[in-house]
Amino acid sequence: MPVLALAGTLFAGLWVTQLYGPKAMPNLWTALSALTAVGCFLRAAANHSDRRALIGLCLALAAAALFRPTDALWLSLPMAAAGLGVRSWRRPALLAALVAGLALGGAQWVVEVYLSYGGVAARLHRASTIEASTRGLRARIHYLDSKVGRAELRAQGVTDRAMRSCFKGKSRPGKANLERLDSAYWVRRRENLIRSGWLKRHLDNDGQGRRMEIYPVDQSAVTPSRARTNITERSITVRYVWADLVDAWADKGRQPDERNLGRHHHRPRQRLRRLRLRVLRRHRRLTPL
C-alpha cells in the first residue's frame, strides 16, 4: 500500500502528467481512480474492520465507471478474482463493495444507453466502429468502394492487387495499408462533408456559431526582438464566418493545376487573412493574431 501511494504521488507530480494528462481525458482520471480502488481494496482485504477502505473502494470504482464503464468492469474483475481466490481475502463485504461501485457509477451510463441507443448490446456495437476493429474496417472499405474512392486509395499508395484483395475480403490489410486506407477515408469524408454543405451547417449552428480554440504559433524561428511571449491559448465563440472558413480550408486542401498556379495559389492565404480580420473586429478585446 505505501508503494501504491508513493507511485501515485510521483506520477501525479510529473510535469508531463499535469500538462498532457487532462488532454487525454478520461484516461488519466480513470487511471487515478483505478489506483485508488486497488489501494482501498488491499487495505480492506488486510484489515477486516477498515470500513473507510470499503467506502473508498466503492467510491473509486464508481468514479472509474462514471469516466468509462467498460474500464471499470475490467478493473473490478481481477479484484473480484483475487477476493475469491485468496482464502484470507474472502469477504462478502469486498464483493459487495465492488458490485455497489459498479452499480453506482454505471447507472447513469445504462440509463443513457437505453434512452439513446436502445440497449447495452447496441451501444457496444456502435463503440466498436473504430479503425482497428473489423466493423470499422468494413465501414471504411464500403465507403471507399467507388471510382473516386479507389482513385484516392491509389493516390495514397495502395496497389491494385492489395485493393482487390481488400475489397473481396480475402485478407486483412497490413499496418502500412491500414494507415493508407484510413488516410484515404478521411480525405473522402472531408471532401463529401464540404461538398454536401453539412459541415457549414454544423459549424454555423443556426447562427449561434461554435467554440474555436486558438493556439500560439511556434516562434522558435522568429527574431527575439520580434517574438511575442505574451500570447496564450484562447477559446472564443465564432459566428457568421464559418462558411468562408470552410471554403478557405477546402481551397487550401486542393492541389491547383500547374497552368493556373500563379493565378490561384494566393487565394486561400488572402481568404484566411480577410477572415482573421473579421474575427478580430468582432472580438476587439483579443490580442491580435
Coordinates of C-alpha atoms in Angstrom, one line a residue:
M1 CA 0.0 0.0 0.0
P2 CA 2.8 2.6 0.7
V3 CA 4.3 1.6 -2.7
L4 CA 1.0 2.4 -4.4
A5 CA 0.7 5.7 -2.6
L6 CA 4.3 6.8 -3.4
A7 CA 3.9 5.7 -7.1
G8 CA 0.7 7.7 -7.4
T9 CA 2.3 10.8 -5.9
L10 CA 5.3 10.6 -8.1
F11 CA 3.2 10.0 -11.2
A12 CA 0.8 12.9 -10.4
G13 CA 3.7 15.2 -9.7
L14 CA 5.4 14.8 -13.1
W15 CA 5.1 17.9 -15.3
V16 CA 4.2 15.7 -18.3
T17 CA 1.2 14.3 -16.4
Q18 CA 0.0 17.7 -15.3
L19 CA 0.4 19.2 -18.8
Y20 CA -0.8 16.4 -21.0
G21 CA -2.9 14.3 -18.6
P22 CA -6.1 16.4 -18.8
K23 CA -5.8 16.4 -22.6
A24 CA -6.0 12.6 -22.5
M25 CA -9.3 12.8 -20.7
P26 CA -10.6 10.4 -19.4
N27 CA -7.6 8.2 -19.4
L28 CA -5.8 10.0 -16.6
W29 CA -8.7 10.1 -14.2
T30 CA -9.6 6.5 -14.9
A31 CA -6.1 5.5 -14.1
L32 CA -6.1 7.5 -10.8
S33 CA -9.4 6.1 -9.9
A34 CA -8.1 2.6 -10.6
L35 CA -5.0 3.3 -8.4
T36 CA -7.3 4.5 -5.5
A37 CA -9.6 1.5 -5.9
V38 CA -6.7 -1.1 -5.8
G39 CA -5.2 0.7 -2.7
C40 CA -8.5 0.6 -0.9
F41 CA -9.1 -3.0 -1.9
L42 CA -5.8 -4.0 -0.4
R43 CA -6.5 -2.1 2.8
A44 CA -9.9 -3.7 3.2
A45 CA -8.5 -7.1 2.5
A46 CA -5.8 -6.8 5.0
N47 CA -7.9 -5.2 7.8
H48 CA -11.5 -6.6 8.0
S49 CA -12.5 -3.8 10.3
D50 CA -11.5 -1.0 8.0
R51 CA -14.8 0.3 6.8
R52 CA -13.4 3.5 5.3
A53 CA -11.4 1.4 2.9
L54 CA -14.6 -0.4 1.8
I55 CA -16.3 3.0 1.2
G56 CA -13.2 4.3 -0.7
L57 CA -13.2 1.1 -2.9
C58 CA -16.9 1.7 -3.7
L59 CA -16.5 5.4 -4.5
A60 CA -13.2 4.9 -6.5
L61 CA -14.8 2.2 -8.6
A62 CA -17.9 4.4 -9.1
A63 CA -15.7 7.2 -10.3
A64 CA -13.9 5.0 -12.8
A65 CA -17.3 3.8 -14.0
L66 CA -18.5 7.4 -14.5
F67 CA -15.5 8.1 -16.6
R68 CA -15.5 4.9 -18.6
P69 CA -17.8 2.0 -17.6
T70 CA -16.0 -0.7 -19.6
D71 CA -12.7 0.1 -17.9
A72 CA -14.3 -0.1 -14.5
L73 CA -15.6 -3.5 -15.3
W74 CA -12.2 -4.8 -16.4
L75 CA -10.7 -3.2 -13.3
S76 CA -13.1 -5.0 -11.0
L77 CA -12.7 -8.5 -12.5
P78 CA -9.1 -9.2 -11.2
M79 CA -10.0 -7.7 -7.8
A80 CA -13.1 -10.0 -7.6
A81 CA -10.9 -13.0 -8.7
A82 CA -8.4 -12.1 -6.0
G83 CA -11.1 -11.8 -3.4
L84 CA -12.4 -15.2 -4.3
G85 CA -9.1 -16.9 -4.9
V86 CA -7.2 -15.8 -1.8
R87 CA -8.6 -17.5 1.3
S88 CA -7.8 -14.7 3.8
W89 CA -9.5 -12.2 1.5
R90 CA -12.8 -14.0 1.1
R91 CA -15.2 -11.4 2.5
P92 CA -18.8 -10.8 1.3
A93 CA -18.2 -7.1 2.1
L94 CA -15.4 -6.8 -0.5
L95 CA -17.5 -8.3 -3.3
A96 CA -20.5 -6.1 -2.2
A97 CA -18.3 -3.0 -2.4
L98 CA -17.2 -3.9 -5.9
V99 CA -20.8 -4.5 -7.1
A100 CA -22.0 -1.4 -5.4
G101 CA -19.3 0.7 -7.0
L102 CA -20.1 -0.6 -10.5
A103 CA -23.8 -0.1 -10.0
L104 CA -23.4 3.4 -8.6
G105 CA -21.1 4.6 -11.3
G106 CA -22.6 2.7 -14.2
A107 CA -26.3 3.5 -13.6
Q108 CA -26.1 6.8 -15.5
W109 CA -24.4 5.0 -18.5
V110 CA -27.0 2.3 -18.5
V111 CA -29.9 4.7 -18.4
E112 CA -28.4 6.8 -21.3
V113 CA -27.7 3.6 -23.3
Y114 CA -31.4 2.6 -23.2
L115 CA -32.6 6.1 -23.9
S116 CA -30.3 6.9 -26.7
Y117 CA -29.1 3.6 -28.2
G118 CA -31.8 1.0 -27.5
G119 CA -29.7 -1.2 -25.2
V120 CA -26.2 -2.2 -24.0
A121 CA -25.5 -4.5 -26.9
A122 CA -26.3 -1.8 -29.4
R123 CA -24.2 0.7 -27.6
L124 CA -21.2 -1.6 -27.5
H125 CA -21.7 -2.4 -31.2
R126 CA -21.6 1.3 -32.0
A127 CA -18.5 1.7 -29.9
S128 CA -16.7 -1.0 -31.9
T129 CA -16.8 1.1 -35.1
I130 CA -13.2 2.3 -34.9
E131 CA -10.4 1.9 -37.4
A132 CA -8.8 -1.1 -35.9
S133 CA -12.0 -3.1 -35.4
T134 CA -13.4 -5.4 -38.0
R135 CA -16.6 -3.5 -38.4
G136 CA -14.8 -0.2 -38.6
L137 CA -12.5 -1.6 -41.3
R138 CA -15.5 -2.9 -43.3
A139 CA -17.2 0.5 -43.0
R140 CA -14.1 2.2 -44.5
I141 CA -13.8 -0.3 -47.3
H142 CA -17.5 0.1 -48.1
Y143 CA -17.2 3.9 -48.1
L144 CA -14.2 3.8 -50.5
D145 CA -15.8 1.2 -52.8
S146 CA -16.3 3.7 -55.7
K147 CA -14.4 5.1 -58.6
V148 CA -13.3 8.2 -56.7
G149 CA -12.6 6.1 -53.6
R150 CA -10.3 3.7 -55.5
A151 CA -8.6 6.6 -57.1
E152 CA -7.9 8.1 -53.7
L153 CA -6.5 4.7 -52.5
R154 CA -4.1 4.7 -55.5
A155 CA -3.1 8.2 -54.6
Q156 CA -2.3 7.1 -51.1
G157 CA -0.1 4.3 -52.4
V158 CA -2.4 1.2 -52.2
T159 CA -1.7 -1.2 -55.1
D160 CA -4.5 -2.6 -57.3
R161 CA -3.7 -6.1 -56.1
A162 CA -3.9 -5.1 -52.4
M163 CA -7.1 -3.2 -53.3
R164 CA -8.8 -6.2 -54.9
S165 CA -7.9 -8.5 -52.0
C166 CA -9.1 -5.9 -49.5
F167 CA -12.5 -5.3 -51.3
K168 CA -13.1 -9.0 -51.7
G169 CA -12.4 -9.7 -48.0
K170 CA -9.7 -12.3 -48.8
S171 CA -7.1 -10.8 -46.4
R172 CA -6.8 -8.1 -43.8
P173 CA -4.6 -5.2 -44.8
G174 CA -1.2 -4.8 -43.2
K175 CA -0.3 -1.9 -40.9
A176 CA 1.0 0.3 -43.7
N177 CA -2.1 -0.3 -45.9
L178 CA -4.4 0.3 -42.9
E179 CA -2.8 3.7 -42.5
R180 CA -3.2 4.5 -46.2
L181 CA -6.8 3.3 -46.2
D182 CA -7.6 5.4 -43.2
S183 CA -6.0 8.5 -44.8
A184 CA -8.0 7.9 -48.0
Y185 CA -11.1 7.5 -45.9
W186 CA -10.7 10.8 -44.2
V187 CA -9.8 12.6 -47.4
R188 CA -13.0 11.4 -49.0
R189 CA -15.0 12.2 -45.8
R190 CA -13.6 15.7 -45.8
E191 CA -14.5 16.3 -49.4
N192 CA -18.0 14.9 -49.0
L193 CA -18.7 16.8 -45.9
I194 CA -17.7 20.1 -47.6
R195 CA -19.5 19.3 -50.8
S196 CA -22.8 18.4 -49.1
G197 CA -22.8 21.5 -47.1
W198 CA -23.2 19.6 -43.8
L199 CA -20.0 21.0 -42.3
K200 CA -21.0 24.6 -42.9
R201 CA -24.5 24.0 -41.4
H202 CA -23.0 22.2 -38.4
L203 CA -20.4 24.9 -37.6
D204 CA -22.9 27.7 -38.2
N205 CA -25.3 26.1 -35.7
D206 CA -28.3 28.2 -36.9
G207 CA -26.3 31.4 -36.4
Q208 CA -25.1 30.5 -32.8
G209 CA -21.7 29.5 -34.0
R210 CA -19.2 27.2 -32.4
R211 CA -16.3 27.5 -30.0
M212 CA -12.8 27.9 -31.6
E213 CA -9.5 27.2 -29.8
I214 CA -6.6 29.4 -30.9
Y215 CA -3.1 28.3 -30.1
P216 CA 0.1 30.4 -30.4
V217 CA 2.3 29.5 -33.3
D218 CA 5.8 28.2 -32.9
Q219 CA 8.1 31.3 -32.7
S220 CA 11.4 29.4 -32.5
A221 CA 12.5 30.9 -35.8
V222 CA 11.4 34.4 -35.0
T223 CA 13.9 37.1 -34.2
P224 CA 13.9 37.5 -30.4
S225 CA 13.2 41.2 -30.7
R226 CA 10.1 40.5 -32.7
A227 CA 8.9 37.4 -30.8
R228 CA 5.6 37.6 -28.9
T229 CA 5.9 35.9 -25.5
N230 CA 2.6 37.1 -24.1
I231 CA 0.3 35.1 -26.4
T232 CA -1.6 32.3 -24.7
E233 CA -4.2 29.7 -25.7
R234 CA -7.7 31.3 -26.2
S235 CA -11.2 29.9 -26.7
I236 CA -13.8 32.1 -28.3
T237 CA -17.2 31.7 -29.9
V238 CA -17.1 32.4 -33.6
R239 CA -20.2 33.2 -35.6
Y240 CA -21.1 34.1 -39.2
V241 CA -17.8 33.3 -40.8
W242 CA -17.8 29.5 -40.8
A243 CA -18.9 29.2 -44.4
D244 CA -16.0 31.3 -45.6
L245 CA -13.6 29.4 -43.3
V246 CA -14.7 26.1 -44.7
D247 CA -14.3 27.4 -48.3
A248 CA -10.8 28.6 -47.5
W249 CA -10.0 25.3 -45.9
A250 CA -11.3 23.5 -48.9
D251 CA -9.3 25.7 -51.3
K252 CA -6.1 25.2 -49.3
G253 CA -6.6 21.4 -49.4
R254 CA -6.9 21.3 -53.2
Q255 CA -3.9 20.9 -55.4
P256 CA -4.1 23.6 -58.1
D257 CA -3.5 23.0 -61.7
E258 CA 0.1 23.9 -62.6
R259 CA -1.1 26.0 -65.5
N260 CA -3.2 28.2 -63.1
L261 CA -0.8 28.1 -60.2
G262 CA 0.3 31.7 -60.5
R263 CA -3.3 32.9 -60.6
H264 CA -4.8 30.8 -57.8
H265 CA -2.2 29.8 -55.2
H266 CA -2.6 33.1 -53.2
R267 CA -6.4 32.8 -52.9
P268 CA -6.5 30.6 -49.7
R269 CA -4.0 32.9 -47.9
Q270 CA -5.9 36.0 -48.9
R271 CA -9.2 34.5 -47.7
L272 CA -7.8 33.4 -44.4
R273 CA -6.3 36.9 -43.9
R274 CA -9.7 38.6 -44.5
L275 CA -11.4 36.1 -42.2
R276 CA -8.8 36.8 -39.5
L277 CA -9.6 40.5 -39.7
R278 CA -13.3 39.8 -39.5
V279 CA -13.0 37.7 -36.4
L280 CA -10.7 40.3 -34.7
R281 CA -13.2 43.0 -35.4
R282 CA -15.9 41.0 -33.6
H283 CA -13.6 40.4 -30.7
R284 CA -11.6 43.6 -30.2
R285 CA -10.6 42.7 -26.7
L286 CA -8.4 39.8 -28.0
T287 CA -4.7 40.1 -28.7
P288 CA -4.2 40.4 -32.5
L289 CA -3.2 37.1 -34.1

